Tab-separated table of C-alpha atoms in Angstrom:
chain	number	residue	atom	x	y	z
A	36	MET	CA	-39.110	41.802	72.305
A	37	VAL	CA	-38.682	44.556	70.251
A	38	PHE	CA	-41.922	46.310	68.926
A	39	CYS	CA	-41.503	46.416	65.163
A	40	GLY	CA	-45.087	47.947	63.823
A	41	LYS	CA	-47.805	46.001	62.492
A	42	PRO	CA	-46.778	43.927	59.863
A	43	SER	CA	-48.318	42.389	57.069
A	44	LYS	CA	-50.476	38.897	57.619
A	45	GLY	CA	-50.156	37.872	53.998
A	46	CYS	CA	-48.218	33.988	53.927
A	47	GLN	CA	-44.822	33.629	53.300
A	48	ARG	CA	-44.947	32.769	49.580
A	49	CYS	CA	-47.280	36.574	48.700
A	50	ARG	CA	-45.300	38.666	50.946
A	51	ARG	CA	-41.904	36.725	48.991
A	52	ARG	CA	-43.556	37.210	45.549
A	53	LYS	CA	-44.717	41.144	47.377
A	54	VAL	CA	-48.416	40.541	46.368
A	55	LYS	CA	-51.202	41.644	48.272
A	56	CYS	CA	-52.443	38.388	50.067
A	57	ASP	CA	-56.193	37.812	51.202
A	58	ALA	CA	-54.979	35.992	54.375
A	59	THR	CA	-57.340	32.973	54.475
A	60	LYS	CA	-56.472	30.255	56.310
A	61	PRO	CA	-55.432	27.633	56.021
A	62	THR	CA	-54.577	28.127	52.530
A	63	CYS	CA	-54.969	31.978	50.740
A	64	VAL	CA	-56.520	32.536	47.190
A	65	ARG	CA	-53.686	32.566	45.561
A	66	CYS	CA	-51.648	29.698	46.596
A	67	GLN	CA	-54.691	27.033	45.889
A	68	LYS	CA	-54.730	28.409	42.792
A	69	ALA	CA	-51.354	28.246	41.744
A	70	GLY	CA	-51.075	24.567	44.445
A	71	GLU	CA	-48.842	25.818	46.269
A	72	GLN	CA	-48.361	25.214	49.797
A	73	CYS	CA	-49.433	27.976	51.863
A	74	HIS	CA	-47.373	29.038	55.081
A	75	TYR	CA	-47.973	31.926	58.129
A	76	ARG	CA	-45.743	33.187	60.402
A	77	ASN	CA	-46.140	33.857	64.008
A	78	PHE	CA	-48.021	37.071	64.134
A	79	ASP	CA	-47.299	37.859	67.464
A	80	GLU	CA	-43.344	37.097	66.875
A	81	ALA	CA	-43.476	38.999	64.099
A	82	ILE	CA	-44.695	42.374	66.233
A	83	PHE	CA	-41.787	41.779	69.176
A	84	ARG	CA	-38.185	40.838	68.245
A	85	ASN	CA	-35.585	39.756	70.122
A	86	GLN	CA	-32.788	42.611	70.233
A	87	THR	CA	-31.334	41.543	73.825
A	88	SER	CA	-27.929	40.619	72.844
A	89	GLU	CA	-27.723	43.435	70.709
A	90	VAL	CA	-28.479	45.940	73.041
A	91	VAL	CA	-25.839	44.493	75.371
A	92	ARG	CA	-23.656	44.698	73.070
A	93	LYS	CA	-23.358	47.907	72.445
A	94	PHE	CA	-23.027	48.669	76.282
A	95	LYS	CA	-20.516	47.098	77.361
A	96	ARG	CA	-18.515	50.027	76.272
A	97	PRO	CA	-18.847	53.125	78.145
A	98	LEU	CA	-21.831	55.227	76.517
A	99	ASP	CA	-20.855	59.143	76.311
A	100	GLU	CA	-22.786	61.883	73.952
A	101	HIS	CA	-20.442	60.319	70.957
A	102	SER	CA	-20.578	57.039	71.363
A	103	VAL	CA	-25.021	57.534	71.661
A	104	ALA	CA	-25.196	59.367	68.183
A	105	GLU	CA	-23.420	56.346	66.472
A	106	LEU	CA	-25.532	53.617	67.966
A	107	GLN	CA	-27.233	51.990	65.233
A	108	PRO	CA	-31.517	51.577	65.108
A	109	LEU	CA	-32.474	48.284	67.062
A	110	ALA	CA	-35.842	48.373	65.467
A	111	VAL	CA	-36.496	46.469	62.200
A	112	MET	CA	-38.734	47.439	59.780
A	113	SER	CA	-41.051	45.201	58.168
A	114	SER	CA	-39.905	45.452	54.711
A	115	THR	CA	-41.265	41.934	53.325
A	116	SER	CA	-45.010	43.508	52.284
A	117	SER	CA	-45.933	46.096	49.634
A	118	THR	CA	-49.473	46.142	51.588
A	119	ALA	CA	-50.149	49.484	54.361
A	120	SER	CA	-48.486	48.652	57.294
A	121	SER	CA	-48.292	51.066	60.489
A	122	PRO	CA	-44.871	52.247	60.532
A	123	ALA	CA	-41.997	51.203	63.343
A	124	MET	CA	-41.364	52.119	66.482
A	125	TYR	CA	-38.549	53.730	65.670
A	126	SER	CA	-37.619	55.620	62.171
A	127	MET	CA	-35.114	57.613	62.916
A	128	PRO	CA	-31.596	57.336	61.965
A	129	SER	CA	-29.842	56.522	64.736
A	130	ALA	CA	-31.450	55.138	67.835
A	131	SER	CA	-30.876	57.264	71.198
A	132	VAL	CA	-30.313	56.273	74.671
A	133	TYR	CA	-34.190	56.580	75.779
A	134	ASP	CA	-34.847	54.453	72.365
A	135	ILE	CA	-32.693	51.950	73.529
A	136	GLY	CA	-34.230	51.835	76.893
A	137	ALA	CA	-37.636	51.526	75.421
A	138	ASN	CA	-36.332	48.605	73.731
A	139	PHE	CA	-34.708	47.218	76.437
A	140	PHE	CA	-38.511	47.167	78.531
A	141	PHE	CA	-40.340	45.554	75.419
A	142	ASP	CA	-37.484	42.410	75.245
A	143	LYS	CA	-37.587	42.078	78.644
A	144	PHE	CA	-41.293	42.496	80.187
A	145	MET	CA	-43.935	42.842	77.415
A	146	SER	CA	-43.788	39.657	75.731
A	147	GLU	CA	-46.928	38.391	76.749
A	148	LYS	CA	-46.777	35.149	74.396
A	149	GLY	CA	-48.686	32.430	76.159
A	150	THR	CA	-50.709	34.338	78.392
A	151	PHE	CA	-54.240	36.067	77.943
A	152	PHE	CA	-53.389	39.232	77.759
A	153	GLY	CA	-53.010	38.607	74.278
A	154	ASP	CA	-52.526	42.317	72.802
A	155	TYR	CA	-51.310	43.659	76.067
A	156	SER	CA	-47.694	44.109	74.720
A	157	SER	CA	-49.396	46.215	71.095
A	158	TRP	CA	-51.249	47.928	73.145
A	159	LEU	CA	-47.964	49.674	74.927
A	160	GLY	CA	-46.036	49.772	71.823
A	161	GLN	CA	-49.136	51.804	70.384
A	162	LEU	CA	-48.892	54.204	72.896
A	163	TYR	CA	-45.457	54.147	72.940
A	164	SER	CA	-45.319	55.283	69.698
A	165	GLY	CA	-47.973	57.290	69.879
A	166	ALA	CA	-47.283	59.289	72.889
A	167	THR	CA	-44.949	62.741	72.347
A	168	SER	CA	-41.595	62.553	73.537
A	169	SER	CA	-42.599	64.221	77.252
A	170	GLY	CA	-45.817	61.994	77.199
A	171	LEU	CA	-46.373	60.411	80.427
A	172	ILE	CA	-46.352	56.992	79.028
A	173	ARG	CA	-43.188	57.131	77.043
A	174	THR	CA	-41.146	58.826	79.330
A	175	VAL	CA	-42.147	55.730	82.221
A	176	ILE	CA	-40.918	53.152	79.617
A	177	GLU	CA	-37.671	54.700	78.530
A	178	ALA	CA	-37.377	54.947	82.634
A	179	VAL	CA	-37.880	51.340	83.926
A	180	GLY	CA	-36.170	50.153	80.502
A	181	LEU	CA	-32.909	52.388	81.144
A	182	SER	CA	-33.046	51.230	84.692
A	183	ALA	CA	-32.933	47.656	83.907
A	184	LEU	CA	-30.344	48.086	81.465
A	185	PHE	CA	-27.705	50.375	83.986
A	186	ASN	CA	-28.657	47.241	85.974
A	187	VAL	CA	-27.076	44.548	83.514
A	188	SER	CA	-24.726	46.653	81.640
A	189	LEU	CA	-23.869	49.380	84.653
A	190	ASP	CA	-23.056	52.081	82.744
A	191	LEU	CA	-23.641	55.161	84.956
A	192	GLY	CA	-24.447	56.823	81.679
A	193	VAL	CA	-27.806	55.329	81.162
A	194	GLN	CA	-28.649	55.628	85.289
A	195	ILE	CA	-27.935	59.173	84.742
A	196	LYS	CA	-30.419	59.034	82.014
A	197	SER	CA	-33.106	56.673	83.994
A	198	SER	CA	-33.575	59.245	86.678
A	199	GLU	CA	-34.027	62.324	84.814
A	200	GLN	CA	-36.725	59.609	83.113
A	201	TYR	CA	-38.233	59.376	86.057
A	202	SER	CA	-38.297	62.561	87.462
A	203	LYS	CA	-39.915	63.180	84.136
A	204	THR	CA	-42.475	60.623	84.628
A	205	LEU	CA	-43.194	61.930	88.675
A	206	ALA	CA	-43.793	65.448	86.948
A	207	ALA	CA	-46.206	64.234	84.375
A	208	LEU	CA	-48.022	62.015	86.863
A	209	LYS	CA	-48.614	64.953	88.998
A	210	LEU	CA	-50.184	66.754	86.473
A	211	ALA	CA	-52.369	63.639	85.129
A	212	LEU	CA	-53.897	62.929	88.848
A	213	ASP	CA	-55.004	66.991	89.848
A	214	ASP	CA	-57.358	66.708	86.395
A	215	PRO	CA	-60.319	64.425	87.652
A	216	GLU	CA	-61.334	62.777	84.305
A	217	GLN	CA	-57.110	61.852	83.175
A	218	ALA	CA	-57.268	60.242	87.531
A	219	LYS	CA	-59.263	57.364	86.339
A	220	SER	CA	-58.084	56.925	82.527
A	221	ASP	CA	-56.187	53.399	82.222
A	222	ASP	CA	-52.708	55.091	81.174
A	223	THR	CA	-53.091	56.731	84.779
A	224	LEU	CA	-52.941	53.754	86.231
A	225	LEU	CA	-50.622	52.059	83.673
A	226	ALA	CA	-48.151	54.745	84.854
A	227	ILE	CA	-48.363	53.599	88.049
A	228	THR	CA	-48.263	49.701	87.566
A	229	LEU	CA	-44.842	50.621	86.005
A	230	LEU	CA	-43.560	52.677	88.540
A	231	ILE	CA	-44.295	49.830	90.823
A	232	LEU	CA	-41.813	47.379	88.147
A	233	PHE	CA	-39.242	50.926	88.741
A	234	GLU	CA	-38.853	50.061	92.344
A	235	MET	CA	-38.998	46.443	92.036
A	236	LEU	CA	-35.741	46.869	90.126
A	237	ASN	CA	-34.220	49.167	92.465
A	238	PHE	CA	-35.392	47.311	95.202
A	239	ARG	CA	-31.564	47.001	96.281
A	240	THR	CA	-32.224	47.162	100.371
A	241	TRP	CA	-35.311	46.910	102.644
A	242	GLN	CA	-35.544	50.659	103.074
A	243	ARG	CA	-36.756	50.987	99.397
A	244	HIS	CA	-39.766	49.088	100.818
A	245	ARG	CA	-41.392	52.223	101.306
A	246	PHE	CA	-41.274	54.020	97.778
A	247	TRP	CA	-42.475	50.357	96.410
A	248	GLU	CA	-45.793	50.752	98.737
A	249	ALA	CA	-46.024	54.042	98.106
A	250	HIS	CA	-46.652	53.106	94.452
A	251	VAL	CA	-48.831	50.078	95.346
A	252	ASN	CA	-51.032	52.298	97.937
A	253	ALA	CA	-51.408	55.204	94.896
A	254	ALA	CA	-53.127	52.630	92.656
A	255	LEU	CA	-54.872	50.857	95.275
A	256	ALA	CA	-56.766	54.539	95.581
A	257	LEU	CA	-57.097	54.785	91.973
A	258	LEU	CA	-58.657	51.336	91.834
A	259	GLU	CA	-61.496	52.892	94.714
A	260	LEU	CA	-61.540	55.682	92.116
A	261	ARG	CA	-62.111	54.259	88.932
A	262	GLY	CA	-65.290	52.397	90.614
A	263	GLN	CA	-67.143	49.800	88.339
A	264	ASP	CA	-66.615	51.647	85.220
A	265	GLN	CA	-63.413	50.658	84.820
A	266	PHE	CA	-64.417	47.008	84.343
A	267	GLN	CA	-66.895	48.019	80.856
A	268	ARG	CA	-63.324	47.508	78.695
A	269	GLN	CA	-60.941	44.838	78.852
A	270	ARG	CA	-58.120	47.065	79.778
A	271	GLY	CA	-59.201	47.553	83.234
A	272	GLY	CA	-60.033	43.878	84.165
A	273	GLN	CA	-55.999	43.781	83.050
A	274	LEU	CA	-54.901	46.583	85.308
A	275	TYR	CA	-56.949	45.432	88.137
A	276	ILE	CA	-55.325	41.978	88.440
A	277	GLN	CA	-51.918	43.036	87.896
A	278	VAL	CA	-52.377	46.010	91.095
A	279	ARG	CA	-54.170	43.206	93.352
A	280	SER	CA	-51.368	41.098	93.140
A	281	GLN	CA	-48.905	43.891	94.016
A	282	ILE	CA	-51.038	44.430	96.547
A	283	LEU	CA	-51.729	41.471	98.491
A	284	LEU	CA	-48.042	40.857	98.250
A	285	VAL	CA	-47.577	44.289	100.440
A	286	CYS	CA	-50.098	42.749	102.648
A	287	MET	CA	-48.423	39.200	103.283
A	288	GLN	CA	-45.091	41.166	103.704
A	289	LYS	CA	-46.768	43.394	106.165
A	290	ARG	CA	-49.159	40.595	107.869
A	291	VAL	CA	-52.139	42.894	107.199
A	292	VAL	CA	-55.540	42.650	106.583
A	293	VAL	CA	-56.624	42.602	102.291
A	294	PRO	CA	-57.820	46.682	102.799
A	295	ARG	CA	-61.319	47.380	102.336
A	296	ALA	CA	-60.842	48.961	98.737
A	297	LEU	CA	-59.487	46.077	96.899
A	298	VAL	CA	-62.750	43.742	98.618
A	299	GLN	CA	-64.948	46.135	97.352
A	300	THR	CA	-62.740	46.645	93.521
A	301	THR	CA	-62.433	42.801	93.658
A	302	TYR	CA	-66.430	42.490	93.971
A	303	ASP	CA	-67.122	45.004	91.236
A	304	PHE	CA	-64.820	42.616	88.899
A	305	HIS	CA	-66.681	39.589	89.576
A	306	GLY	CA	-69.880	40.883	88.818
A	307	SER	CA	-69.024	42.360	85.436
A	308	LEU	CA	-69.218	41.599	82.321
A	309	VAL	CA	-65.021	41.597	81.571
A	310	ARG	CA	-65.242	38.273	84.348
A	311	GLN	CA	-67.819	36.746	82.493
A	312	LEU	CA	-66.622	36.435	79.179
A	313	TRP	CA	-63.063	34.997	81.097
A	314	GLN	CA	-64.877	32.768	82.126
A	315	LYS	CA	-66.798	32.047	79.200
A	316	SER	CA	-63.213	31.653	76.841
A	317	ARG	CA	-62.031	29.598	80.223
A	318	VAL	CA	-59.543	32.231	80.824
A	319	ALA	CA	-61.271	32.782	83.781
A	320	THR	CA	-61.655	29.699	86.399
A	321	PRO	CA	-64.864	29.168	87.359
A	322	SER	CA	-64.482	29.708	91.376
A	323	SER	CA	-62.488	32.788	92.237
A	324	ILE	CA	-58.830	31.839	94.025
A	325	THR	CA	-59.097	35.844	95.301
A	326	GLU	CA	-61.297	35.183	97.996
A	327	ILE	CA	-59.764	32.840	98.913
A	328	CYS	CA	-56.307	34.321	98.755
A	329	PHE	CA	-58.028	37.313	100.847
A	330	ARG	CA	-58.921	35.086	103.431
A	331	VAL	CA	-55.533	33.582	103.776
A	332	VAL	CA	-53.919	36.835	104.377
A	333	ASN	CA	-56.635	37.968	106.712
A	334	LEU	CA	-55.426	35.039	108.637
A	335	ARG	CA	-52.300	35.208	108.889
A	336	ALA	CA	-52.392	38.747	109.817
A	337	ALA	CA	-54.430	37.462	112.956
A	338	LEU	CA	-52.458	35.172	113.532
A	339	CYS	CA	-49.382	37.670	113.766
A	340	GLN	CA	-51.459	40.309	115.348
A	341	GLY	CA	-52.463	38.091	118.151
A	342	GLN	CA	-56.310	38.566	117.563
A	343	VAL	CA	-56.639	34.590	117.807
A	344	THR	CA	-56.489	33.549	121.527
A	345	ASP	CA	-58.570	30.110	120.491
A	346	TRP	CA	-55.689	27.796	118.539
A	347	LYS	CA	-58.222	25.794	117.619
A	348	VAL	CA	-60.390	28.264	115.930
A	349	LEU	CA	-57.348	28.896	113.669
A	350	GLN	CA	-56.417	25.596	113.398
A	351	ASN	CA	-60.114	25.006	112.145
A	352	ALA	CA	-59.703	28.120	110.121
A	353	ALA	CA	-56.927	26.801	107.818
A	354	ILE	CA	-58.455	23.524	107.567
A	355	ASP	CA	-61.795	25.238	106.136
A	356	ILE	CA	-59.492	27.448	103.911
A	357	ASP	CA	-57.350	24.450	103.135
A	358	ASN	CA	-60.333	22.070	102.308
A	359	ASP	CA	-61.975	24.984	99.582
A	360	LEU	CA	-58.100	25.167	98.122
A	361	GLU	CA	-58.268	21.450	96.893
A	362	SER	CA	-61.962	22.189	96.122
A	363	TRP	CA	-60.890	25.162	93.451
A	364	LYS	CA	-58.506	22.854	91.997
A	365	ALA	CA	-61.027	20.238	91.805
A	366	GLY	CA	-63.345	22.270	89.847
A	367	LEU	CA	-60.885	23.875	87.057
A	368	PRO	CA	-61.380	22.587	83.608
A	369	SER	CA	-59.525	20.554	80.953
A	370	SER	CA	-58.219	23.268	79.369
A	371	TRP	CA	-56.069	24.034	82.822
A	372	LYS	CA	-54.737	21.136	83.837
A	373	TYR	CA	-51.458	20.647	83.331
A	374	SER	CA	-49.087	17.569	82.305
A	375	ILE	CA	-46.291	15.833	84.543
A	376	ILE	CA	-43.002	14.161	82.215
A	377	HIS	CA	-39.985	12.664	83.541
A	378	GLY	CA	-36.388	13.268	81.536
A	379	PRO	CA	-33.038	13.190	82.172
A	380	ALA	CA	-31.947	16.079	84.992
A	381	LYS	CA	-29.566	18.920	84.332
A	382	VAL	CA	-27.462	18.968	86.656
A	383	SER	CA	-28.587	21.835	88.273
A	384	GLU	CA	-31.545	20.371	88.771
A	385	GLU	CA	-30.806	16.783	90.198
A	386	LEU	CA	-32.584	17.586	92.973
A	387	LEU	CA	-35.990	17.280	91.037
A	388	GLN	CA	-34.885	14.224	89.161
A	389	GLY	CA	-35.719	15.469	85.865
A	390	VAL	CA	-39.305	16.338	86.305
A	391	ARG	CA	-41.307	18.366	84.240
A	392	HIS	CA	-44.805	19.954	84.505
A	393	ILE	CA	-46.103	21.142	80.534
A	394	TYR	CA	-48.597	24.046	81.066
A	395	PRO	CA	-51.063	25.101	78.063
A	396	THR	CA	-50.205	28.891	78.760
A	397	LEU	CA	-47.682	30.746	80.875
A	398	TRP	CA	-51.316	32.141	82.608
A	399	VAL	CA	-52.177	28.659	83.566
A	400	ALA	CA	-48.678	28.153	84.863
A	401	GLU	CA	-48.823	31.238	87.243
A	402	ALA	CA	-52.466	30.149	88.361
A	403	TRP	CA	-51.047	27.064	89.225
A	404	ASN	CA	-48.374	28.524	91.377
A	405	ASN	CA	-50.425	31.035	93.509
A	406	TRP	CA	-52.408	28.214	94.291
A	407	ARG	CA	-48.885	26.475	95.635
A	408	ILE	CA	-48.341	29.399	97.596
A	409	LEU	CA	-51.501	30.027	99.121
A	410	ARG	CA	-51.184	26.354	100.458
A	411	LEU	CA	-47.916	26.285	101.614
A	412	LEU	CA	-49.044	29.359	103.737
A	413	VAL	CA	-52.069	27.466	105.027
A	414	LYS	CA	-49.783	24.353	105.722
A	415	GLN	CA	-47.092	26.590	107.934
A	416	MET	CA	-49.675	27.792	110.012
A	417	MET	CA	-51.388	24.893	110.400
A	418	LEU	CA	-47.864	23.313	111.673
A	419	GLU	CA	-47.785	26.514	114.292
A	420	VAL	CA	-50.912	25.774	115.786
A	421	SER	CA	-50.995	21.449	115.517
A	422	VAL	CA	-50.127	19.234	118.166
A	423	ASP	CA	-51.635	15.994	116.481
A	424	PRO	CA	-47.952	13.670	115.162
A	425	HIS	CA	-49.974	12.769	112.166
A	426	GLU	CA	-51.160	16.007	111.498
A	427	ILE	CA	-47.640	17.314	111.682
A	428	ALA	CA	-46.223	14.869	109.892
A	429	SER	CA	-48.792	15.459	107.231
A	430	SER	CA	-48.208	19.207	106.715
A	431	GLN	CA	-44.870	18.907	106.460
A	432	ASP	CA	-44.794	16.262	103.681
A	433	ALA	CA	-47.557	18.973	101.580
A	434	ALA	CA	-45.457	22.011	102.363
A	435	ARG	CA	-41.875	20.307	100.889
A	436	GLN	CA	-44.236	18.869	97.840
A	437	LEU	CA	-45.553	22.419	97.116
A	438	CYS	CA	-42.319	23.768	97.315
A	439	THR	CA	-40.860	21.136	94.803
A	440	ASP	CA	-44.050	21.830	92.399
A	441	VAL	CA	-42.772	25.575	92.714
A	442	CYS	CA	-38.903	24.665	91.628
A	443	ILE	CA	-40.133	22.489	88.816
A	444	SER	CA	-42.225	24.433	87.157
A	445	VAL	CA	-39.054	27.298	86.368
A	446	SER	CA	-38.852	25.489	83.546
A	447	SER	CA	-41.556	26.965	82.033
A	448	PHE	CA	-41.065	30.461	82.818
A	449	THR	CA	-37.563	30.557	81.964
A	450	GLY	CA	-36.224	33.200	79.831
A	451	SER	CA	-40.114	34.839	79.755
A	452	PRO	CA	-40.938	37.647	81.536
A	453	SER	CA	-43.434	35.500	83.633
A	454	PHE	CA	-40.141	34.623	85.124
A	455	ILE	CA	-40.253	37.135	87.400
A	456	SER	CA	-43.646	36.584	89.013
A	457	LEU	CA	-41.556	33.512	90.336
A	458	MET	CA	-39.641	35.612	92.623
A	459	HIS	CA	-42.106	35.850	96.026
A	460	PRO	CA	-42.707	31.794	95.177
A	461	LEU	CA	-39.064	30.718	94.958
A	462	TYR	CA	-38.335	33.422	97.953
A	463	LEU	CA	-40.699	31.442	100.268
A	464	VAL	CA	-39.296	28.351	99.153
A	465	ALA	CA	-35.853	29.380	99.753
A	466	LEU	CA	-37.096	30.741	103.145
A	467	GLU	CA	-38.719	27.298	104.419
A	468	SER	CA	-36.893	25.206	106.644
A	469	LEU	CA	-38.507	21.940	106.041
A	470	ASN	CA	-37.363	21.913	102.554
A	471	PRO	CA	-33.958	19.766	101.737
A	472	TYR	CA	-30.925	22.284	101.530
A	473	GLY	CA	-30.284	21.313	98.191
A	474	LEU	CA	-33.902	22.910	97.002
A	475	ARG	CA	-33.662	26.083	99.158
A	476	VAL	CA	-29.590	26.371	96.924
A	477	PHE	CA	-31.596	26.136	94.054
A	478	ALA	CA	-34.332	28.484	94.643
A	479	ILE	CA	-31.718	31.154	95.442
A	480	GLU	CA	-29.843	30.573	92.509
A	481	GLN	CA	-32.932	31.344	90.336
A	482	LEU	CA	-33.613	34.237	91.794
A	483	ARG	CA	-29.764	35.670	91.143
A	484	CYS	CA	-30.719	34.621	87.510
A	485	ILE	CA	-33.703	36.682	87.635
A	486	ASP	CA	-31.722	39.023	88.888
A	487	ALA	CA	-28.881	38.913	85.975
A	488	SER	CA	-31.451	38.187	83.257
A	489	PHE	CA	-33.947	41.206	83.989
A	490	GLY	CA	-32.398	43.373	85.829
A	491	VAL	CA	-34.472	43.146	88.772
A	492	ARG	CA	-32.346	44.428	91.673
A	493	GLN	CA	-35.632	42.934	94.449
A	494	ALA	CA	-35.009	39.064	93.165
A	495	ARG	CA	-31.408	40.185	94.331
A	496	LEU	CA	-32.241	41.472	97.821
A	497	LEU	CA	-34.466	38.200	98.055
A	498	ALA	CA	-31.378	35.801	97.091
A	499	ASP	CA	-29.532	37.404	99.778
A	500	THR	CA	-31.652	37.436	102.341
A	501	ALA	CA	-32.713	34.177	102.105
A	502	GLU	CA	-28.991	33.303	101.768
A	503	SER	CA	-28.332	34.955	105.241
A	504	SER	CA	-31.550	32.312	106.377
A	505	LEU	CA	-28.801	29.177	105.398
A	506	LEU	CA	-26.051	30.272	107.709
A	507	ASP	CA	-26.825	27.581	109.998
A	508	THR	CA	-28.585	25.065	107.903
A	509	VAL	CA	-25.788	21.823	107.256
A	510	PRO	CA	-25.874	21.479	103.498
A	511	GLU	CA	-26.362	17.450	102.864
A	512	PRO	CA	-22.759	16.108	100.953
A	513	GLY	CA	-22.396	17.621	97.816
A	514	VAL	CA	-24.651	20.489	97.881
A	515	ARG	CA	-23.095	23.834	96.965
A	516	ILE	CA	-23.771	27.293	97.556
């Protein structure tokens, strides 16, 4: 959402009367004395406001120097309280194309409602508003926002500005990496994570993979350089989690083992105070699924590279991992469980028979999908080496159900930036030959939705690749593609 500065925490009645509120909950002192009902607004929604439709509307016409000057600010300053508040991010009389790109970035990629990141969006907003016009964080946010905006507006002027900010980002990043202290800062690692997102936006062909991988490798090098000190603060843990997921994606795609640097960093993280605090607050699970993920990645790499000659050994290893994944599921606290409901099915989701999953938070939903994909990969490996008909049938049924559950969870993500985290799960669903044709088509359509809504060209490439795998498949009657 668009960052609008720090708003008043006062209740609606006090803000409407423009008097100072003590913000006591559930009823402030003024409302209590007056015998009036006291209501508070959602603080996160007040900080970030949805301005997407306005942004897209303004960019339906070609953007030149004159039209840029005519654009009105998209950020709305909070004027409902007389109490002191932080200034809005954009206080200029008219918004520049860079401001609009930043607004688009916050609107599409930084809504963290329902995740454990909490104030992560506010942190980025403060970094952006406090940065100079040539600062590293400001330029990379504008580069990413303008790139995504170009992908949905197709305005060449926006693309040019995005490329300019990308070049400035690389120059500023080089200076930061040349400074031993600045290289280890959260800002520098954050900038690289945003460059990874930039490459996902521009991932139009598989040749672009090397640029994405280069940024991921740079982030891995910084994780190693930052050492244990990075986990003395919550920001370090948050950045580590983002980088870790990208590193593991690279490993899975290349079928290589987990880098030793990531293993060591993960070991440091698990022993850190941050991890312990997250466990106590039940943000993190009692046992780690990351270590199980490492074993899955390494086993797939060994299978691909022909390092395992005894197929029985590989099968036993896969069964052990599968059992550990089941144990992880069984050990989840009640706050991590989800409920299953049944209702009328949308036309586009008839294959799912109206089944819905209700998750406590989007963060929990993401964790469940990670678990499903790991089990799917394990089942695929078991099918490669199994000769027992019963085991084969059991693995096939499990694989189909896991893929179905991934698609059912889509409804929990749609419209949220967390929807992007479904790209690779949906891709695996679309590629899985055991799945019904209609389910694979549904997964491809969701990938195209991510591209259309967020401007993530990697989603379109994955959809095109998966669609090509359907050419030799005979669809069920009535299924379209």
